[in-house]
Amino acid sequence: MQARPGDHLCSSFQCPNCQSQNIRGRDLKTSTNIADACFESLCIRAQLDSFWARSKTTVKSHVSEARFMSRYGAALGFTPMPPLGPFRLGDHNGMLQAILLEMRTMEPGRKDGERVQWGTARGTRTTTTVLWENSPASGSNIVFSSGSVGGRYVATMCPSEGRWYSLFNTGVSVRMGDIVHQDRAYTLEIVHAVIAMFEEQFQKEGYTMPVRDFEAALFFIVACMGGFRGYEVVWTDLGALRYDMEYNEERDDETAVSWPVTGRFKNEKGAWNHYMIPIAGVTGSGVRVFEWTQRIIKRLNLIGRTEGWLFRKSNGVDRALAGDYADNIYTKLEILQRKSKLIDPGVDVREAYGIQ
């Protein structure tokens, strides 16, 4: 990748040595200092990413118009364009933050031989913005407000929110791309087969079945039947669930379970809320959600757990994570893969099926 004629018209440009002066306060010595050579290459990489945020036809169009402007200015005796440099010393336009992101993109990914994906690396921008906003460097923000928090706009000089960085951000995302590996679907047949394994274990062990296995069973059932994402299931409030189940049992009503999740969810403006999600007591395909809910409440009651989080870590205190039940569920999927045709033999179950 290299710069194209006219790129400097569409994205501000400073050479690596200027950026070294802006960011590090000294000239580059690339022949004797490996850190300087790395700094130079990162500056060039970031600058090229900002250039290539624009399509070549857009750049070509601006070059054509600039030539017309230059001709008109020469004929009439004035300078038709503002100077494109130099910038003030210390004004790096976001190059510092860009270098940090470029380095983040070179970190190893989850698989051997791969780098982190763009979706992971871009988190650097969010962090640099938050740090800037909470530092003395942010100064006094100018706020444009419509009278409510939702209608508030803040003018900021944060480099990672600036125009050059926005171009760079677009360019690097286009260059890297973002490969999304879609999780394989849990088909209804697979769901029923996994639940059947939990049922078989319960029929053998009854209420001596380990609490951890009970939790894994309910985690799987609620996630599949309630339309939850894995990390949402573990926010279940045991006390609220017991209250609703007792009410239903008094009325002899097993048609549904109101599944209570509690926490601070996205787009809820930071407030803790309580949600009751209705799930059929017996689904159309025959999954007995109400009965399994009764079972886990009874099992937890035997160990004296009646309130707080339903799903907990092995210490019995802290709220569990979705990943805490991954091995239990993946093991059952691997058994299905070996003993049935529900899962292709060539599939890596632990990579292909999601828990989160």
mmCIF file of C-alpha atoms in Angstrom:
data_model
loop_
_atom_site.group_PDB
_atom_site.id
_atom_site.type_symbol
_atom_site.label_atom_id
_atom_site.label_comp_id
_atom_site.label_asym_id
_atom_site.label_seq_id
_atom_site.Cartn_x
_atom_site.Cartn_y
_atom_site.Cartn_z
ATOM 1 C CA MET A 1 0.000 0.000 0.000
ATOM 2 C CA GLN A 2 1.256 3.464 -0.869
ATOM 3 C CA ALA A 3 -0.040 7.022 -0.950
ATOM 4 C CA ARG A 4 -1.801 8.282 -4.072
ATOM 5 C CA PRO A 5 -1.414 11.681 -5.734
ATOM 6 C CA GLY A 6 -3.676 14.093 -3.862
ATOM 7 C CA ASP A 7 -4.090 12.100 -0.662
ATOM 8 C CA HIS A 8 -2.582 15.012 1.277
ATOM 9 C CA LEU A 9 -5.494 17.183 0.124
ATOM 10 C CA CYS A 10 -8.033 14.889 1.789
ATOM 11 C CA SER A 11 -6.231 14.037 5.021
ATOM 12 C CA SER A 12 -3.788 16.204 6.962
ATOM 13 C CA PHE A 13 -0.192 15.040 6.755
ATOM 14 C CA GLN A 14 2.851 15.357 8.979
ATOM 15 C CA CYS A 15 6.047 13.397 8.439
ATOM 16 C CA PRO A 16 7.202 10.857 11.037
ATOM 17 C CA ASN A 17 9.970 13.171 12.265
ATOM 18 C CA CYS A 18 7.444 15.972 12.876
ATOM 19 C CA GLN A 19 5.225 13.517 14.729
ATOM 20 C CA SER A 20 8.192 12.426 16.839
ATOM 21 C CA GLN A 21 8.706 16.071 17.785
ATOM 22 C CA ASN A 22 4.989 16.420 18.544
ATOM 23 C CA ILE A 23 4.704 13.257 20.632
ATOM 24 C CA ARG A 24 8.171 12.549 22.013
ATOM 25 C CA GLY A 25 9.819 15.973 21.861
ATOM 26 C CA ARG A 26 12.825 14.962 19.753
ATOM 27 C CA ASP A 27 13.979 14.082 16.258
ATOM 28 C CA LEU A 28 14.125 10.536 14.981
ATOM 29 C CA LYS A 29 17.400 8.587 14.826
ATOM 30 C CA THR A 30 16.232 5.560 12.896
ATOM 31 C CA SER A 31 19.746 4.357 11.985
ATOM 32 C CA THR A 32 20.833 3.896 15.586
ATOM 33 C CA ASN A 33 17.622 3.432 17.559
ATOM 34 C CA ILE A 34 15.269 0.510 16.985
ATOM 35 C CA ALA A 35 12.445 2.250 18.885
ATOM 36 C CA ASP A 36 12.735 5.208 16.519
ATOM 37 C CA ALA A 37 12.590 2.911 13.484
ATOM 38 C CA CYS A 38 9.455 1.264 14.896
ATOM 39 C CA PHE A 39 7.921 4.652 15.645
ATOM 40 C CA GLU A 40 8.554 5.773 12.067
ATOM 41 C CA SER A 41 7.000 2.658 10.551
ATOM 42 C CA LEU A 42 3.918 2.991 12.767
ATOM 43 C CA CYS A 43 3.486 6.626 11.754
ATOM 44 C CA ILE A 44 3.681 5.678 8.097
ATOM 45 C CA ARG A 45 1.214 2.809 8.606
ATOM 46 C CA ALA A 46 -1.264 5.083 10.392
ATOM 47 C CA GLN A 47 -0.889 7.856 7.820
ATOM 48 C CA LEU A 48 -1.539 5.458 4.963
ATOM 49 C CA ASP A 49 -4.637 4.162 6.754
ATOM 50 C CA SER A 50 -5.979 7.727 7.005
ATOM 51 C CA PHE A 51 -5.251 8.319 3.313
ATOM 52 C CA TRP A 52 -7.017 5.157 2.210
ATOM 53 C CA ALA A 53 -10.186 6.054 4.073
ATOM 54 C CA ARG A 54 -11.065 7.939 0.905
ATOM 55 C CA SER A 55 -11.742 6.127 -2.331
ATOM 56 C CA LYS A 56 -9.396 6.804 -5.233
ATOM 57 C CA THR A 57 -12.218 8.377 -7.252
ATOM 58 C CA THR A 58 -12.915 10.846 -4.425
ATOM 59 C CA VAL A 59 -9.228 11.764 -4.199
ATOM 60 C CA LYS A 60 -8.980 12.093 -7.958
ATOM 61 C CA SER A 61 -12.006 14.392 -7.999
ATOM 62 C CA HIS A 62 -10.491 16.685 -5.351
ATOM 63 C CA VAL A 63 -7.185 16.812 -7.260
ATOM 64 C CA SER A 64 -9.034 17.848 -10.390
ATOM 65 C CA GLU A 65 -10.903 20.633 -8.571
ATOM 66 C CA ALA A 66 -7.700 21.814 -6.840
ATOM 67 C CA ARG A 67 -6.050 22.235 -10.222
ATOM 68 C CA PHE A 68 -8.909 24.437 -11.377
ATOM 69 C CA MET A 69 -8.639 26.482 -8.182
ATOM 70 C CA SER A 70 -4.885 26.914 -8.618
ATOM 71 C CA ARG A 71 -5.355 28.131 -12.184
ATOM 72 C CA TYR A 72 -8.037 30.623 -11.155
ATOM 73 C CA GLY A 73 -5.897 31.910 -8.287
ATOM 74 C CA ALA A 74 -2.862 32.370 -10.514
ATOM 75 C CA ALA A 75 -4.932 34.295 -13.054
ATOM 76 C CA LEU A 76 -6.448 36.634 -10.449
ATOM 77 C CA GLY A 77 -3.396 37.051 -8.216
ATOM 78 C CA PHE A 78 -4.417 35.392 -4.962
ATOM 79 C CA THR A 79 -3.879 32.096 -3.114
ATOM 80 C CA PRO A 80 -7.039 30.037 -3.492
ATOM 81 C CA MET A 81 -6.291 27.423 -0.801
ATOM 82 C CA PRO A 82 -5.308 27.586 2.870
ATOM 83 C CA PRO A 83 -1.804 26.352 3.763
ATOM 84 C CA LEU A 84 -1.763 22.628 4.491
ATOM 85 C CA GLY A 85 1.122 22.975 6.987
ATOM 86 C CA PRO A 86 3.128 23.230 9.080
ATOM 87 C CA PHE A 87 1.110 22.471 12.187
ATOM 88 C CA ARG A 88 1.890 23.832 15.624
ATOM 89 C CA LEU A 89 4.474 21.896 17.598
ATOM 90 C CA GLY A 90 2.679 19.330 19.744
ATOM 91 C CA ASP A 91 -0.401 19.131 17.505
ATOM 92 C CA HIS A 92 -0.249 15.491 16.423
ATOM 93 C CA ASN A 93 -3.934 15.331 15.328
ATOM 94 C CA GLY A 94 -4.454 11.966 17.009
ATOM 95 C CA MET A 95 -1.330 10.189 15.754
ATOM 96 C CA LEU A 96 -0.422 9.139 19.299
ATOM 97 C CA GLN A 97 -3.766 7.357 19.732
ATOM 98 C CA ALA A 98 -3.480 5.926 16.214
ATOM 99 C CA ILE A 99 -0.094 4.394 17.013
ATOM 100 C CA LEU A 100 -1.552 2.754 20.106
ATOM 101 C CA LEU A 101 -4.331 1.215 18.018
ATOM 102 C CA GLU A 102 -1.888 0.077 15.314
ATOM 103 C CA MET A 103 0.130 -1.740 17.955
ATOM 104 C CA ARG A 104 -3.030 -3.264 19.429
ATOM 105 C CA THR A 105 -3.908 -4.735 16.028
ATOM 106 C CA MET A 106 -0.624 -6.666 16.052
ATOM 107 C CA GLU A 107 -1.377 -8.527 19.282
ATOM 108 C CA PRO A 108 -1.920 -12.293 18.887
ATOM 109 C CA GLY A 109 -5.518 -13.432 18.462
ATOM 110 C CA ARG A 110 -7.359 -16.382 19.974
ATOM 111 C CA LYS A 111 -6.109 -18.801 17.348
ATOM 112 C CA ASP A 112 -2.467 -19.617 16.678
ATOM 113 C CA GLY A 113 -0.940 -17.499 13.939
ATOM 114 C CA GLU A 114 -3.783 -14.967 13.888
ATOM 115 C CA ARG A 115 -3.980 -11.356 15.037
ATOM 116 C CA VAL A 116 -6.768 -9.806 17.043
ATOM 117 C CA GLN A 117 -9.795 -8.808 15.015
ATOM 118 C CA TRP A 118 -10.828 -5.246 14.365
ATOM 119 C CA GLY A 119 -13.797 -5.612 16.697
ATOM 120 C CA THR A 120 -11.345 -6.206 19.550
ATOM 121 C CA ALA A 121 -8.643 -3.708 18.589
ATOM 122 C CA ARG A 122 -11.038 -0.778 18.200
ATOM 123 C CA GLY A 123 -11.685 -0.820 21.934
ATOM 124 C CA THR A 124 -8.442 1.171 22.235
ATOM 125 C CA ARG A 125 -10.235 4.221 20.848
ATOM 126 C CA THR A 126 -12.947 4.023 23.484
ATOM 127 C CA THR A 127 -10.407 3.773 26.282
ATOM 128 C CA THR A 128 -8.248 6.651 25.040
ATOM 129 C CA THR A 129 -11.364 8.822 24.757
ATOM 130 C CA VAL A 130 -12.517 7.978 28.284
ATOM 131 C CA LEU A 131 -9.041 8.656 29.692
ATOM 132 C CA TRP A 132 -8.868 11.993 27.896
ATOM 133 C CA GLU A 133 -12.300 13.075 29.094
ATOM 134 C CA ASN A 134 -11.303 12.386 32.700
ATOM 135 C CA SER A 135 -7.909 14.067 32.543
ATOM 136 C CA PRO A 136 -6.896 17.744 33.045
ATOM 137 C CA ALA A 137 -6.022 17.825 29.342
ATOM 138 C CA SER A 138 -9.735 17.857 28.485
ATOM 139 C CA GLY A 139 -10.107 21.355 29.948
ATOM 140 C CA SER A 140 -13.581 22.823 30.276
ATOM 141 C CA ASN A 141 -16.009 21.230 27.864
ATOM 142 C CA ILE A 142 -18.405 23.373 25.888
ATOM 143 C CA VAL A 143 -21.812 21.768 26.218
ATOM 144 C CA PHE A 144 -24.716 22.276 23.844
ATOM 145 C CA SER A 145 -27.807 21.172 25.714
ATOM 146 C CA SER A 146 -31.477 20.898 24.817
ATOM 147 C CA GLY A 147 -32.353 20.774 28.507
ATOM 148 C CA SER A 148 -32.006 17.015 29.038
ATOM 149 C CA VAL A 149 -29.143 14.571 29.270
ATOM 150 C CA GLY A 150 -30.380 12.741 26.199
ATOM 151 C CA GLY A 151 -30.183 15.923 24.116
ATOM 152 C CA ARG A 152 -26.739 16.984 25.272
ATOM 153 C CA TYR A 153 -23.816 17.462 22.912
ATOM 154 C CA VAL A 154 -20.305 18.051 24.188
ATOM 155 C CA ALA A 155 -17.630 19.862 22.190
ATOM 156 C CA THR A 156 -14.320 18.122 22.824
ATOM 157 C CA MET A 157 -10.712 18.444 21.702
ATOM 158 C CA CYS A 158 -10.015 14.771 22.365
ATOM 159 C CA PRO A 159 -7.624 13.639 19.581
ATOM 160 C CA SER A 160 -9.343 10.274 19.133
ATOM 161 C CA GLU A 161 -12.606 12.090 18.363
ATOM 162 C CA GLY A 162 -11.036 14.420 15.806
ATOM 163 C CA ARG A 163 -11.375 14.473 12.039
ATOM 164 C CA TRP A 164 -7.965 12.988 11.204
ATOM 165 C CA TYR A 165 -8.434 10.121 13.643
ATOM 166 C CA SER A 166 -11.890 9.427 12.237
ATOM 167 C CA LEU A 167 -10.364 9.037 8.786
ATOM 168 C CA PHE A 168 -7.621 6.831 10.190
ATOM 169 C CA ASN A 169 -10.206 4.763 12.055
ATOM 170 C CA THR A 170 -12.172 4.187 8.853
ATOM 171 C CA GLY A 171 -9.044 3.312 6.894
ATOM 172 C CA VAL A 172 -7.677 0.779 9.354
ATOM 173 C CA SER A 173 -11.064 -0.923 9.712
ATOM 174 C CA VAL A 174 -11.343 -1.248 5.924
ATOM 175 C CA ARG A 175 -7.813 -2.629 5.683
ATOM 176 C CA MET A 176 -8.273 -5.180 8.456
ATOM 177 C CA GLY A 177 -11.882 -6.081 7.839
ATOM 178 C CA ASP A 178 -13.864 -7.735 10.591
ATOM 179 C CA ILE A 179 -14.274 -11.473 10.238
ATOM 180 C CA VAL A 180 -17.350 -12.610 12.119
ATOM 181 C CA HIS A 181 -17.628 -16.283 12.966
ATOM 182 C CA GLN A 182 -21.331 -16.943 13.374
ATOM 183 C CA ASP A 183 -22.094 -19.482 16.087
ATOM 184 C CA ARG A 184 -23.770 -22.655 14.887
ATOM 185 C CA ALA A 185 -27.428 -22.871 15.791
ATOM 186 C CA TYR A 186 -28.674 -25.111 18.547
ATOM 187 C CA THR A 187 -31.333 -26.973 16.596
ATOM 188 C CA LEU A 188 -34.445 -28.135 18.405
ATOM 189 C CA GLU A 189 -33.231 -31.726 18.130
ATOM 190 C CA ILE A 190 -29.929 -30.830 19.788
ATOM 191 C CA VAL A 191 -31.692 -28.853 22.537
ATOM 192 C CA HIS A 192 -33.982 -31.791 23.309
ATOM 193 C CA ALA A 193 -31.070 -34.224 23.291
ATOM 194 C CA VAL A 194 -29.027 -32.131 25.751
ATOM 195 C CA ILE A 195 -32.030 -31.674 28.070
ATOM 196 C CA ALA A 196 -32.641 -35.440 27.863
ATOM 197 C CA MET A 197 -29.115 -36.003 29.196
ATOM 198 C CA PHE A 198 -29.787 -33.727 32.167
ATOM 199 C CA GLU A 199 -33.122 -35.526 32.695
ATOM 200 C CA GLU A 200 -31.425 -38.918 32.648
ATOM 201 C CA GLN A 201 -28.927 -37.724 35.243
ATOM 202 C CA PHE A 202 -31.725 -36.396 37.465
ATOM 203 C CA GLN A 203 -33.680 -39.667 37.242
ATOM 204 C CA LYS A 204 -30.560 -41.545 38.412
ATOM 205 C CA GLU A 205 -29.364 -39.164 41.107
ATOM 206 C CA GLY A 206 -32.481 -37.238 42.144
ATOM 207 C CA TYR A 207 -31.753 -34.404 44.525
ATOM 208 C CA THR A 208 -28.255 -35.714 45.192
ATOM 209 C CA MET A 209 -27.430 -34.447 41.713
ATOM 210 C CA PRO A 210 -24.717 -31.770 42.166
ATOM 211 C CA VAL A 211 -25.934 -28.183 42.416
ATOM 212 C CA ARG A 212 -23.522 -27.259 39.640
ATOM 213 C CA ASP A 213 -25.239 -29.698 37.271
ATOM 214 C CA PHE A 214 -28.675 -28.374 38.258
ATOM 215 C CA GLU A 215 -27.492 -24.870 37.478
ATOM 216 C CA ALA A 216 -26.057 -25.950 34.114
ATOM 217 C CA ALA A 217 -29.370 -27.615 33.211
ATOM 218 C CA LEU A 218 -31.415 -24.512 34.065
ATOM 219 C CA PHE A 219 -28.878 -22.231 32.403
ATOM 220 C CA PHE A 220 -29.235 -24.179 29.163
ATOM 221 C CA ILE A 221 -33.024 -24.504 29.334
ATOM 222 C CA VAL A 222 -33.658 -20.835 30.162
ATOM 223 C CA ALA A 223 -31.195 -19.559 27.554
ATOM 224 C CA CYS A 224 -32.831 -21.666 24.825
ATOM 225 C CA MET A 225 -36.480 -21.385 25.856
ATOM 226 C CA GLY A 226 -36.453 -17.811 27.134
ATOM 227 C CA GLY A 227 -34.576 -16.200 24.277
ATOM 228 C CA PHE A 228 -31.785 -15.029 26.564
ATOM 229 C CA ARG A 229 -28.162 -14.529 25.742
ATOM 230 C CA GLY A 230 -25.951 -16.592 28.028
ATOM 231 C CA TYR A 231 -24.556 -13.717 30.045
ATOM 232 C CA GLU A 232 -28.094 -12.472 30.753
ATOM 233 C CA VAL A 233 -29.292 -15.754 32.268
ATOM 234 C CA VAL A 234 -26.829 -15.588 35.156
ATOM 235 C CA TRP A 235 -28.435 -12.348 36.403
ATOM 236 C CA THR A 236 -31.377 -14.399 37.726
ATOM 237 C CA ASP A 237 -32.767 -13.309 41.115
ATOM 238 C CA LEU A 238 -33.454 -16.446 43.175
ATOM 239 C CA GLY A 239 -35.659 -14.694 45.754
ATOM 240 C CA ALA A 240 -37.934 -13.216 43.090
ATOM 241 C CA LEU A 241 -38.108 -16.552 41.271
ATOM 242 C CA ARG A 242 -39.141 -18.365 44.477
ATOM 243 C CA TYR A 243 -41.816 -15.741 45.157
ATOM 244 C CA ASP A 244 -43.336 -16.138 41.678
ATOM 245 C CA MET A 245 -43.205 -19.936 41.801
ATOM 246 C CA GLU A 246 -44.891 -20.054 45.223
ATOM 247 C CA TYR A 247 -47.648 -17.784 43.916
ATOM 248 C CA ASN A 248 -48.165 -20.006 40.863
ATOM 249 C CA GLU A 249 -48.204 -23.176 42.960
ATOM 250 C CA GLU A 250 -50.799 -21.716 45.336
ATOM 251 C CA ARG A 251 -53.019 -21.014 42.335
ATOM 252 C CA ASP A 252 -52.191 -24.396 40.801
ATOM 253 C CA ASP A 253 -51.046 -22.526 37.685
ATOM 254 C CA GLU A 254 -48.137 -24.126 35.845
ATOM 255 C CA THR A 255 -48.730 -22.433 32.506
ATOM 256 C CA ALA A 256 -45.713 -20.141 32.732
ATOM 257 C CA VAL A 257 -42.678 -19.045 34.725
ATOM 258 C CA SER A 258 -41.880 -15.348 35.119
ATOM 259 C CA TRP A 259 -38.108 -15.444 34.967
ATOM 260 C CA PRO A 260 -36.578 -12.522 36.923
ATOM 261 C CA VAL A 261 -33.317 -10.972 35.742
ATOM 262 C CA THR A 262 -31.767 -8.098 37.630
ATOM 263 C CA GLY A 263 -28.912 -5.814 36.720
ATOM 264 C CA ARG A 264 -27.564 -2.878 34.818
ATOM 265 C CA PHE A 265 -28.298 -3.483 31.160
ATOM 266 C CA LYS A 266 -27.188 -1.633 28.060
ATOM 267 C CA ASN A 267 -29.191 1.461 27.040
ATOM 268 C CA GLU A 268 -30.748 1.654 30.512
ATOM 269 C CA LYS A 269 -28.737 4.763 31.490
ATOM 270 C CA GLY A 270 -26.769 3.002 34.198
ATOM 271 C CA ALA A 271 -29.734 2.137 36.435
ATOM 272 C CA TRP A 272 -30.351 -1.270 37.962
ATOM 273 C CA ASN A 273 -33.642 -2.706 36.830
ATOM 274 C CA HIS A 274 -35.710 -5.812 37.400
ATOM 275 C CA TYR A 275 -37.275 -7.636 34.467
ATOM 276 C CA MET A 276 -39.777 -10.486 34.529
ATOM 277 C CA ILE A 277 -39.525 -12.550 31.346
ATOM 278 C CA PRO A 278 -42.431 -14.978 30.763
ATOM 279 C CA ILE A 279 -41.481 -18.492 29.669
ATOM 280 C CA ALA A 280 -44.033 -21.191 28.936
ATOM 281 C CA GLY A 281 -44.343 -23.780 31.700
ATOM 282 C CA VAL A 282 -44.295 -26.484 29.051
ATOM 283 C CA THR A 283 -43.128 -25.392 25.646
ATOM 284 C CA GLY A 284 -44.801 -26.388 22.402
ATOM 285 C CA SER A 285 -42.064 -28.980 21.858
ATOM 286 C CA GLY A 286 -42.516 -30.435 25.334
ATOM 287 C CA VAL A 287 -39.708 -28.893 27.412
ATOM 288 C CA ARG A 288 -40.896 -28.817 31.038
ATOM 289 C CA VAL A 289 -39.541 -25.459 32.164
ATOM 290 C CA PHE A 290 -41.872 -25.158 35.184
ATOM 291 C CA GLU A 291 -40.911 -28.580 36.520
ATOM 292 C CA TRP A 292 -37.186 -27.973 36.138
ATOM 293 C CA THR A 293 -37.590 -24.632 37.919
ATOM 294 C CA GLN A 294 -39.313 -26.396 40.825
ATOM 295 C CA ARG A 295 -36.487 -28.902 40.946
ATOM 296 C CA ILE A 296 -33.689 -26.380 41.204
ATOM 297 C CA ILE A 297 -35.516 -24.331 43.842
ATOM 298 C CA LYS A 298 -35.948 -27.489 45.929
ATOM 299 C CA ARG A 299 -32.309 -28.479 45.431
ATOM 300 C CA LEU A 300 -31.046 -25.049 46.471
ATOM 301 C CA ASN A 301 -33.374 -25.050 49.456
ATOM 302 C CA LEU A 302 -31.638 -28.238 50.653
ATOM 303 C CA ILE A 303 -28.362 -26.311 50.955
ATOM 304 C CA GLY A 304 -30.033 -23.285 52.507
ATOM 305 C CA ARG A 305 -29.903 -21.013 49.484
ATOM 306 C CA THR A 306 -33.138 -19.055 49.209
ATOM 307 C CA GLU A 307 -32.183 -15.621 47.903
ATOM 308 C CA GLY A 308 -29.507 -13.743 46.013
ATOM 309 C CA TRP A 309 -28.149 -14.939 42.698
ATOM 310 C CA LEU A 310 -29.500 -18.265 41.459
ATOM 311 C CA PHE A 311 -26.394 -19.030 39.410
ATOM 312 C CA ARG A 312 -23.243 -18.846 41.498
ATOM 313 C CA LYS A 313 -19.606 -19.733 41.266
ATOM 314 C CA SER A 314 -18.254 -22.801 43.033
ATOM 315 C CA ASN A 315 -17.653 -20.732 46.191
ATOM 316 C CA GLY A 316 -21.452 -20.420 46.523
ATOM 317 C CA VAL A 317 -21.264 -16.640 46.905
ATOM 318 C CA ASP A 318 -20.269 -14.784 43.743
ATOM 319 C CA ARG A 319 -22.505 -14.607 40.687
ATOM 320 C CA ALA A 320 -21.533 -17.131 38.054
ATOM 321 C CA LEU A 321 -20.473 -16.350 34.513
ATOM 322 C CA ALA A 322 -21.932 -18.005 31.455
ATOM 323 C CA GLY A 323 -18.564 -19.603 30.780
ATOM 324 C CA ASP A 324 -18.739 -21.453 34.084
ATOM 325 C CA TYR A 325 -21.242 -23.853 32.503
ATOM 326 C CA ALA A 326 -19.472 -24.186 29.169
ATOM 327 C CA ASP A 327 -17.580 -27.403 29.907
ATOM 328 C CA ASN A 328 -20.711 -29.192 31.139
ATOM 329 C CA ILE A 329 -22.706 -28.276 28.041
ATOM 330 C CA TYR A 330 -19.846 -28.794 25.568
ATOM 331 C CA THR A 331 -19.188 -32.244 26.989
ATOM 332 C CA LYS A 332 -22.785 -33.234 26.266
ATOM 333 C CA LEU A 333 -22.552 -31.821 22.749
ATOM 334 C CA GLU A 334 -19.393 -33.859 22.136
ATOM 335 C CA ILE A 335 -21.228 -37.002 23.301
ATOM 336 C CA LEU A 336 -24.025 -36.187 20.844
ATOM 337 C CA GLN A 337 -21.452 -35.706 18.121
ATOM 338 C CA ARG A 338 -19.978 -39.167 18.749
ATOM 339 C CA LYS A 339 -23.243 -41.052 19.229
ATOM 340 C CA SER A 340 -25.619 -39.387 16.774
ATOM 341 C CA LYS A 341 -25.775 -37.575 13.463
ATOM 342 C CA LEU A 342 -27.068 -34.303 14.967
ATOM 343 C CA ILE A 343 -23.624 -32.660 14.823
ATOM 344 C CA ASP A 344 -21.178 -33.108 11.951
ATOM 345 C CA PRO A 345 -18.093 -35.149 12.954
ATOM 346 C CA GLY A 346 -15.727 -32.501 11.574
ATOM 347 C CA VAL A 347 -17.102 -29.672 13.709
ATOM 348 C CA ASP A 348 -15.050 -28.368 16.630
ATOM 349 C CA VAL A 349 -17.920 -28.138 19.113
ATOM 350 C CA ARG A 350 -16.133 -25.812 21.535
ATOM 351 C CA GLU A 351 -15.388 -23.336 18.761
ATOM 352 C CA ALA A 352 -18.561 -23.614 16.717
ATOM 353 C CA TYR A 353 -21.230 -23.423 19.442
ATOM 354 C CA GLY A 354 -21.594 -20.352 21.589
ATOM 355 C CA ILE A 355 -22.379 -20.141 25.299
ATOM 356 C CA GLN A 356 -22.177 -16.400 25.858
#
